[in-house]
GROMACS .gro file of N, CA and C in nm:
model
  327
    1MET      N    1  10.842   3.823   8.744
    1MET     CA    2  10.835   3.967   8.762
    1MET      C    3  10.867   3.999   8.907
    2ALA      N    4  10.945   4.104   8.926
    2ALA     CA    5  10.991   4.138   9.060
    2ALA      C    6  10.883   4.210   9.138
    3GLU      N    7  10.875   4.178   9.263
    3GLU     CA    8  10.780   4.241   9.355
    3GLU      C    9  10.836   4.378   9.395
    4ILE      N   10  10.755   4.485   9.391
    4ILE     CA   11  10.804   4.616   9.433
    4ILE      C   12  10.786   4.628   9.583
    5GLY      N   13  10.881   4.696   9.645
    5GLY     CA   14  10.882   4.706   9.790
    5GLY      C   15  10.782   4.808   9.840
    6PRO      N   16  10.767   4.815   9.973
    6PRO     CA   17  10.671   4.909  10.031
    6PRO      C   18  10.708   5.056  10.006
    7ALA      N   19  10.838   5.085  10.002
    7ALA     CA   20  10.880   5.223   9.976
    7ALA      C   21  10.842   5.265   9.835
    8ALA      N   22  10.860   5.177   9.739
    8ALA     CA   23  10.824   5.207   9.601
    8ALA      C   24  10.674   5.225   9.588
    9ARG      N   25  10.596   5.143   9.657
    9ARG     CA   26  10.450   5.156   9.653
    9ARG      C   27  10.407   5.288   9.716
   10ALA      N   28  10.474   5.329   9.824
   10ALA     CA   29  10.439   5.454   9.891
   10ALA      C   30  10.469   5.573   9.801
   11MET      N   31  10.579   5.567   9.726
   11MET     CA   32  10.615   5.677   9.638
   11MET      C   33  10.531   5.678   9.511
   12ASP      N   34  10.467   5.566   9.478
   12ASP     CA   35  10.390   5.555   9.355
   12ASP      C   36  10.272   5.653   9.354
   13LYS      N   37  10.217   5.684   9.468
   13LYS     CA   38  10.103   5.776   9.472
   13LYS      C   39  10.145   5.920   9.442
   14TYR      N   40  10.276   5.952   9.450
   14TYR     CA   41  10.322   6.086   9.421
   14TYR      C   42  10.370   6.100   9.277
   15ARG      N   43  10.363   5.993   9.201
   15ARG     CA   44  10.408   5.996   9.063
   15ARG      C   45  10.317   6.087   8.983
   16TYR      N   46  10.377   6.168   8.894
   16TYR     CA   47  10.301   6.262   8.813
   16TYR      C   48  10.224   6.187   8.706
   17THR      N   49  10.097   6.217   8.695
   17THR     CA   50  10.017   6.163   8.586
   17THR      C   51   9.951   6.278   8.514
   18SER      N   52   9.943   6.265   8.385
   18SER     CA   53   9.884   6.369   8.303
   18SER      C   54   9.736   6.379   8.332
   19GLY      N   55   9.687   6.500   8.346
   19GLY     CA   56   9.546   6.521   8.375
   19GLY      C   57   9.463   6.537   8.250
   20GLY      N   58   9.520   6.516   8.131
   20GLY     CA   59   9.445   6.534   8.008
   20GLY      C   60   9.418   6.682   7.985
   21SER      N   61   9.301   6.714   7.929
   21SER     CA   62   9.268   6.854   7.900
   21SER      C   63   9.245   6.933   8.028
   22GLY      N   64   9.205   6.866   8.136
   22GLY     CA   65   9.185   6.934   8.263
   22GLY      C   66   9.314   6.993   8.317
   23GLY      N   67   9.426   6.927   8.289
   23GLY     CA   68   9.555   6.977   8.336
   23GLY      C   69   9.589   7.109   8.271
   24MET      N   70   9.558   7.123   8.144
   24MET     CA   71   9.586   7.248   8.073
   24MET      C   72   9.497   7.360   8.125
   25LEU      N   73   9.372   7.329   8.151
   25LEU     CA   74   9.280   7.430   8.204
   25LEU      C   75   9.323   7.474   8.344
   26GLU      N   76   9.365   7.379   8.427
   26GLU     CA   77   9.413   7.412   8.561
   26GLU      C   78   9.534   7.503   8.554
   27LYS      N   79   9.626   7.474   8.463
   27LYS     CA   80   9.746   7.558   8.449
   27LYS      C   81   9.710   7.698   8.402
   28ALA      N   82   9.614   7.708   8.311
   28ALA     CA   83   9.572   7.839   8.262
   28ALA      C   84   9.506   7.920   8.374
   29VAL      N   85   9.423   7.856   8.455
   29VAL     CA   86   9.358   7.926   8.566
   29VAL      C   87   9.462   7.972   8.667
   30ILE      N   88   9.558   7.887   8.697
   30ILE     CA   89   9.664   7.924   8.792
   30ILE      C   90   9.745   8.040   8.738
   31ALA      N   91   9.775   8.038   8.607
   31ALA     CA   92   9.851   8.148   8.545
   31ALA      C   93   9.773   8.279   8.554
   32VAL      N   94   9.642   8.274   8.529
   32VAL     CA   95   9.560   8.395   8.537
   32VAL      C   96   9.556   8.447   8.680
   33ILE      N   97   9.545   8.359   8.777
   33ILE     CA   98   9.543   8.400   8.918
   33ILE      C   99   9.676   8.464   8.957
   34ILE      N  100   9.786   8.405   8.913
   34ILE     CA  101   9.918   8.461   8.947
   34ILE      C  102   9.937   8.597   8.882
   35ILE      N  103   9.900   8.609   8.755
   35ILE     CA  104   9.915   8.737   8.685
   35ILE      C  105   9.827   8.843   8.751
   36GLY      N  106   9.704   8.806   8.787
   36GLY     CA  107   9.617   8.901   8.855
   36GLY      C  108   9.671   8.943   8.990
   37ALA      N  109   9.725   8.848   9.064
   37ALA     CA  110   9.782   8.881   9.195
   37ALA      C  111   9.902   8.974   9.180
   38LEU      N  112   9.985   8.951   9.079
   38LEU     CA  113  10.100   9.039   9.057
   38LEU      C  114  10.055   9.177   9.012
   39HIS      N  115   9.950   9.182   8.930
   39HIS     CA  116   9.901   9.312   8.883
   39HIS      C  117   9.841   9.393   8.997
   40TYR      N  118   9.751   9.332   9.072
   40TYR     CA  119   9.685   9.405   9.180
   40TYR      C  120   9.774   9.421   9.303
   41GLY      N  121   9.875   9.338   9.316
   41GLY     CA  122   9.966   9.349   9.429
   41GLY      C  123  10.091   9.428   9.399
   42SER      N  124  10.095   9.494   9.283
   42SER     CA  125  10.216   9.566   9.244
   42SER      C  126  10.249   9.679   9.342
   43GLU      N  127  10.146   9.736   9.406
   43GLU     CA  128  10.172   9.842   9.504
   43GLU      C  129  10.254   9.789   9.621
   44LEU      N  130  10.244   9.661   9.647
   44LEU     CA  131  10.322   9.598   9.754
   44LEU      C  132  10.452   9.540   9.700
   45PHE      N  133  10.444   9.472   9.585
   45PHE     CA  134  10.559   9.396   9.536
   45PHE      C  135  10.671   9.484   9.481
   46VAL      N  136  10.638   9.597   9.418
   46VAL     CA  137  10.742   9.682   9.361
   46VAL      C  138  10.830   9.743   9.472
   47PRO      N  139  10.774   9.806   9.575
   47PRO     CA  140  10.861   9.855   9.682
   47PRO      C  141  10.937   9.744   9.754
   48LEU      N  142  10.873   9.629   9.767
   48LEU     CA  143  10.940   9.516   9.830
   48LEU      C  144  11.059   9.470   9.746
   49ALA      N  145  11.043   9.464   9.615
   49ALA     CA  146  11.153   9.425   9.527
   49ALA      C  147  11.266   9.528   9.531
   50ILE      N  148  11.231   9.655   9.534
   50ILE     CA  149  11.333   9.760   9.543
   50ILE      C  150  11.409   9.750   9.675
   51ALA      N  151  11.337   9.723   9.782
   51ALA     CA  152  11.402   9.709   9.913
   51ALA      C  153  11.498   9.591   9.914
   52VAL      N  154  11.457   9.480   9.855
   52VAL     CA  155  11.545   9.362   9.850
   52VAL      C  156  11.669   9.392   9.766
   53LEU      N  157  11.651   9.457   9.651
   53LEU     CA  158  11.766   9.492   9.567
   53LEU      C  159  11.861   9.587   9.639
   54LEU      N  160  11.805   9.686   9.710
   54LEU     CA  161  11.891   9.778   9.785
   54LEU      C  162  11.965   9.704   9.897
   55ALA      N  163  11.898   9.611   9.960
   55ALA     CA  164  11.963   9.535  10.068
   55ALA      C  165  12.082   9.457  10.013
   56PHE      N  166  12.063   9.393   9.897
   56PHE     CA  167  12.174   9.319   9.837
   56PHE      C  168  12.285   9.414   9.791
   57ALA      N  169  12.247   9.528   9.736
   57ALA     CA  170  12.347   9.622   9.684
   57ALA      C  171  12.427   9.687   9.796
   58LEU      N  172  12.364   9.712   9.911
   58LEU     CA  173  12.432   9.783  10.019
   58LEU      C  174  12.498   9.690  10.121
   59SER      N  175  12.476   9.563  10.107
   59SER     CA  176  12.535   9.467  10.200
   59SER      C  177  12.688   9.474  10.202
   60PRO      N  178  12.757   9.487  10.088
   60PRO     CA  179  12.904   9.498  10.094
   60PRO      C  180  12.952   9.619  10.173
   61VAL      N  181  12.877   9.729  10.169
   61VAL     CA  182  12.917   9.848  10.244
   61VAL      C  183  12.908   9.819  10.394
   62VAL      N  184  12.801   9.754  10.435
   62VAL     CA  185  12.784   9.719  10.576
   62VAL      C  186  12.893   9.620  10.619
   63GLN      N  187  12.922   9.522  10.535
   63GLN     CA  188  13.026   9.424  10.568
   63GLN      C  189  13.163   9.492  10.579
   64PHE      N  190  13.190   9.589  10.492
   64PHE     CA  191  13.316   9.663  10.499
   64PHE      C  192  13.328   9.735  10.633
   65MET      N  193  13.219   9.799  10.676
   65MET     CA  194  13.221   9.869  10.805
   65MET      C  195  13.234   9.770  10.921
   66ARG      N  196  13.170   9.654  10.909
   66ARG     CA  197  13.181   9.552  11.015
   66ARG      C  198  13.325   9.503  11.027
   67ARG      N  199  13.395   9.491  10.915
   67ARG     CA  200  13.536   9.449  10.921
   67ARG      C  201  13.622   9.555  10.989
   68ARG      N  202  13.576   9.680  10.988
   68ARG     CA  203  13.648   9.789  11.056
   68ARG      C  204  13.603   9.802  11.201
   69ARG      N  205  13.533   9.700  11.251
   69ARG     CA  206  13.489   9.690  11.390
   69ARG      C  207  13.384   9.795  11.428
   70ILE      N  208  13.305   9.838  11.330
   70ILE     CA  209  13.191   9.926  11.359
   70ILE      C  210  13.074   9.836  11.393
   71PRO      N  211  13.000   9.863  11.500
   71PRO     CA  212  12.886   9.779  11.537
   71PRO      C  213  12.783   9.771  11.423
   72HIS      N  214  12.715   9.657  11.417
   72HIS     CA  215  12.624   9.629  11.306
   72HIS      C  216  12.515   9.735  11.292
   73GLY      N  217  12.450   9.771  11.400
   73GLY     CA  218  12.343   9.871  11.394
   73GLY      C  219  12.393  10.005  11.344
   74LEU      N  220  12.509  10.047  11.391
   74LEU     CA  221  12.567  10.173  11.346
   74LEU      C  222  12.606  10.166  11.199
   75ALA      N  223  12.661  10.052  11.157
   75ALA     CA  224  12.700  10.034  11.016
   75ALA      C  225  12.578  10.042  10.925
   76VAL      N  226  12.470   9.979  10.966
   76VAL     CA  227  12.347   9.985  10.887
   76VAL      C  228  12.293  10.127  10.884
   77GLY      N  229  12.291  10.193  11.000
   77GLY     CA  230  12.240  10.330  11.006
   77GLY      C  231  12.320  10.426  10.919
   78VAL      N  232  12.452  10.416  10.926
   78VAL     CA  233  12.538  10.504  10.845
   78VAL      C  234  12.517  10.475  10.696
   79THR      N  235  12.505  10.347  10.661
   79THR     CA  236  12.485  10.310  10.520
   79THR      C  237  12.352  10.364  10.469
   80VAL      N  238  12.246  10.350  10.548
   80VAL     CA  239  12.115  10.401  10.507
   80VAL      C  240  12.119  10.553  10.495
   81LEU      N  241  12.183  10.620  10.591
   81LEU     CA  242  12.193  10.765  10.586
   81LEU      C  243  12.271  10.811  10.462
   82LEU      N  244  12.384  10.747  10.434
   82LEU     CA  245  12.461  10.782  10.314
   82LEU      C  246  12.383  10.757  10.186
   83THR      N  247  12.305  10.650  10.185
   83THR     CA  248  12.223  10.620  10.067
   83THR      C  249  12.117  10.726  10.048
   84PHE      N  250  12.048  10.765  10.155
   84PHE     CA  251  11.945  10.870  10.143
   84PHE      C  252  12.006  11.002  10.098
   85VAL      N  253  12.121  11.037  10.154
   85VAL     CA  254  12.187  11.162  10.115
   85VAL      C  255  12.226  11.158   9.968
   86THR      N  256  12.279  11.045   9.922
   86THR     CA  257  12.318  11.031   9.782
   86THR      C  258  12.197  11.042   9.691
   87ILE      N  259  12.089  10.973   9.725
   87ILE     CA  260  11.967  10.980   9.644
   87ILE      C  261  11.911  11.122   9.643
   88PHE      N  262  11.915  11.191   9.757
   88PHE     CA  263  11.866  11.328   9.765
   88PHE      C  264  11.947  11.420   9.675
   89PHE      N  265  12.080  11.411   9.680
   89PHE     CA  266  12.163  11.499   9.599
   89PHE      C  267  12.150  11.469   9.450
   90VAL      N  268  12.143  11.344   9.413
   90VAL     CA  269  12.122  11.310   9.271
   90VAL      C  270  11.987  11.363   9.225
   91GLY      N  271  11.884  11.347   9.308
   91GLY     CA  272  11.752  11.400   9.273
   91GLY      C  273  11.754  11.551   9.261
   92ALA      N  274  11.827  11.620   9.349
   92ALA     CA  275  11.835  11.765   9.344
   92ALA      C  276  11.905  11.811   9.216
   93ILE      N  277  12.010  11.742   9.177
   93ILE     CA  278  12.082  11.779   9.055
   93ILE      C  279  11.994  11.757   8.932
   94VAL      N  280  11.926  11.644   8.928
   94VAL     CA  281  11.838  11.616   8.813
   94VAL      C  282  11.724  11.718   8.809
   95THR      N  283  11.666  11.750   8.923
   95THR     CA  284  11.558  11.849   8.928
   95THR      C  285  11.605  11.985   8.879
   96ARG      N  286  11.723  12.027   8.922
   96ARG     CA  287  11.777  12.155   8.879
   96ARG      C  288  11.800  12.158   8.729
   97GLN      N  289  11.855  12.050   8.674
   97GLN     CA  290  11.882  12.046   8.531
   97GLN      C  291  11.754  12.045   8.448
   98VAL      N  292  11.652  11.973   8.495
   98VAL     CA  293  11.524  11.971   8.423
   98VAL      C  294  11.458  12.108   8.430
   99THR      N  295  11.469  12.175   8.544
   99THR     CA  296  11.413  12.309   8.557
   99THR      C  297  11.483  12.407   8.464
  100GLU      N  298  11.615  12.399   8.457
  100GLU     CA  299  11.690  12.486   8.366
  100GLU      C  300  11.654  12.458   8.221
  101LEU      N  301  11.638  12.330   8.188
  101LEU     CA  302  11.599  12.295   8.051
  101LEU      C  303  11.461  12.350   8.020
  102GLY      N  304  11.368  12.340   8.115
  102GLY     CA  305  11.235  12.394   8.094
  102GLY      C  306  11.236  12.545   8.075
  103ALA      N  307  11.325  12.614   8.147
  103ALA     CA  308  11.334  12.760   8.133
  103ALA      C  309  11.394  12.798   7.998
  104LYS      N  310  11.485  12.718   7.945
  104LYS     CA  311  11.550  12.748   7.818
  104LYS      C  312  11.476  12.691   7.698
  105LEU      N  313  11.370  12.614   7.722
  105LEU     CA  314  11.298  12.549   7.612
  105LEU      C  315  11.244  12.646   7.508
  106PRO      N  316  11.186  12.761   7.546
  106PRO     CA  317  11.140  12.854   7.442
  106PRO      C  318  11.255  12.905   7.353
  107HIS      N  319  11.375  12.911   7.409
  107HIS     CA  320  11.491  12.954   7.332
  107HIS      C  321  11.525  12.855   7.220
  108TYR      N  322  11.499  12.725   7.241
  108TYR     CA  323  11.534  12.623   7.144
  108TYR      C  324  11.433  12.615   7.030
  109GLN      N  325  11.313  12.675   7.045
  109GLN     CA  326  11.212  12.664   6.939
  109GLN      C  327  11.235  12.759   6.830
   0.00000   0.00000   0.00000
């Protein structure tokens, strides 16, 4: 039988071993903790996720401006300003249409 080397012996302690029924209980407790953290931390995680998605979505606009030799800070500022203006105008249009629908609602009954 071949002798295992010191490196193999050192890695042997990191080998996964089944914990039996305790392993399943540990996984369930960890899952409950993670779900609870996501539930109670949603006030933090939802805006953070939206910010990350917006950063990825607006990155091509910033890169386009950078290729046109616009400084990075100015490119980011212009992109953020254009995004806020776009969101504001879309919100204003939706608000106006919902208000008009609400005013005409008795007519539809």
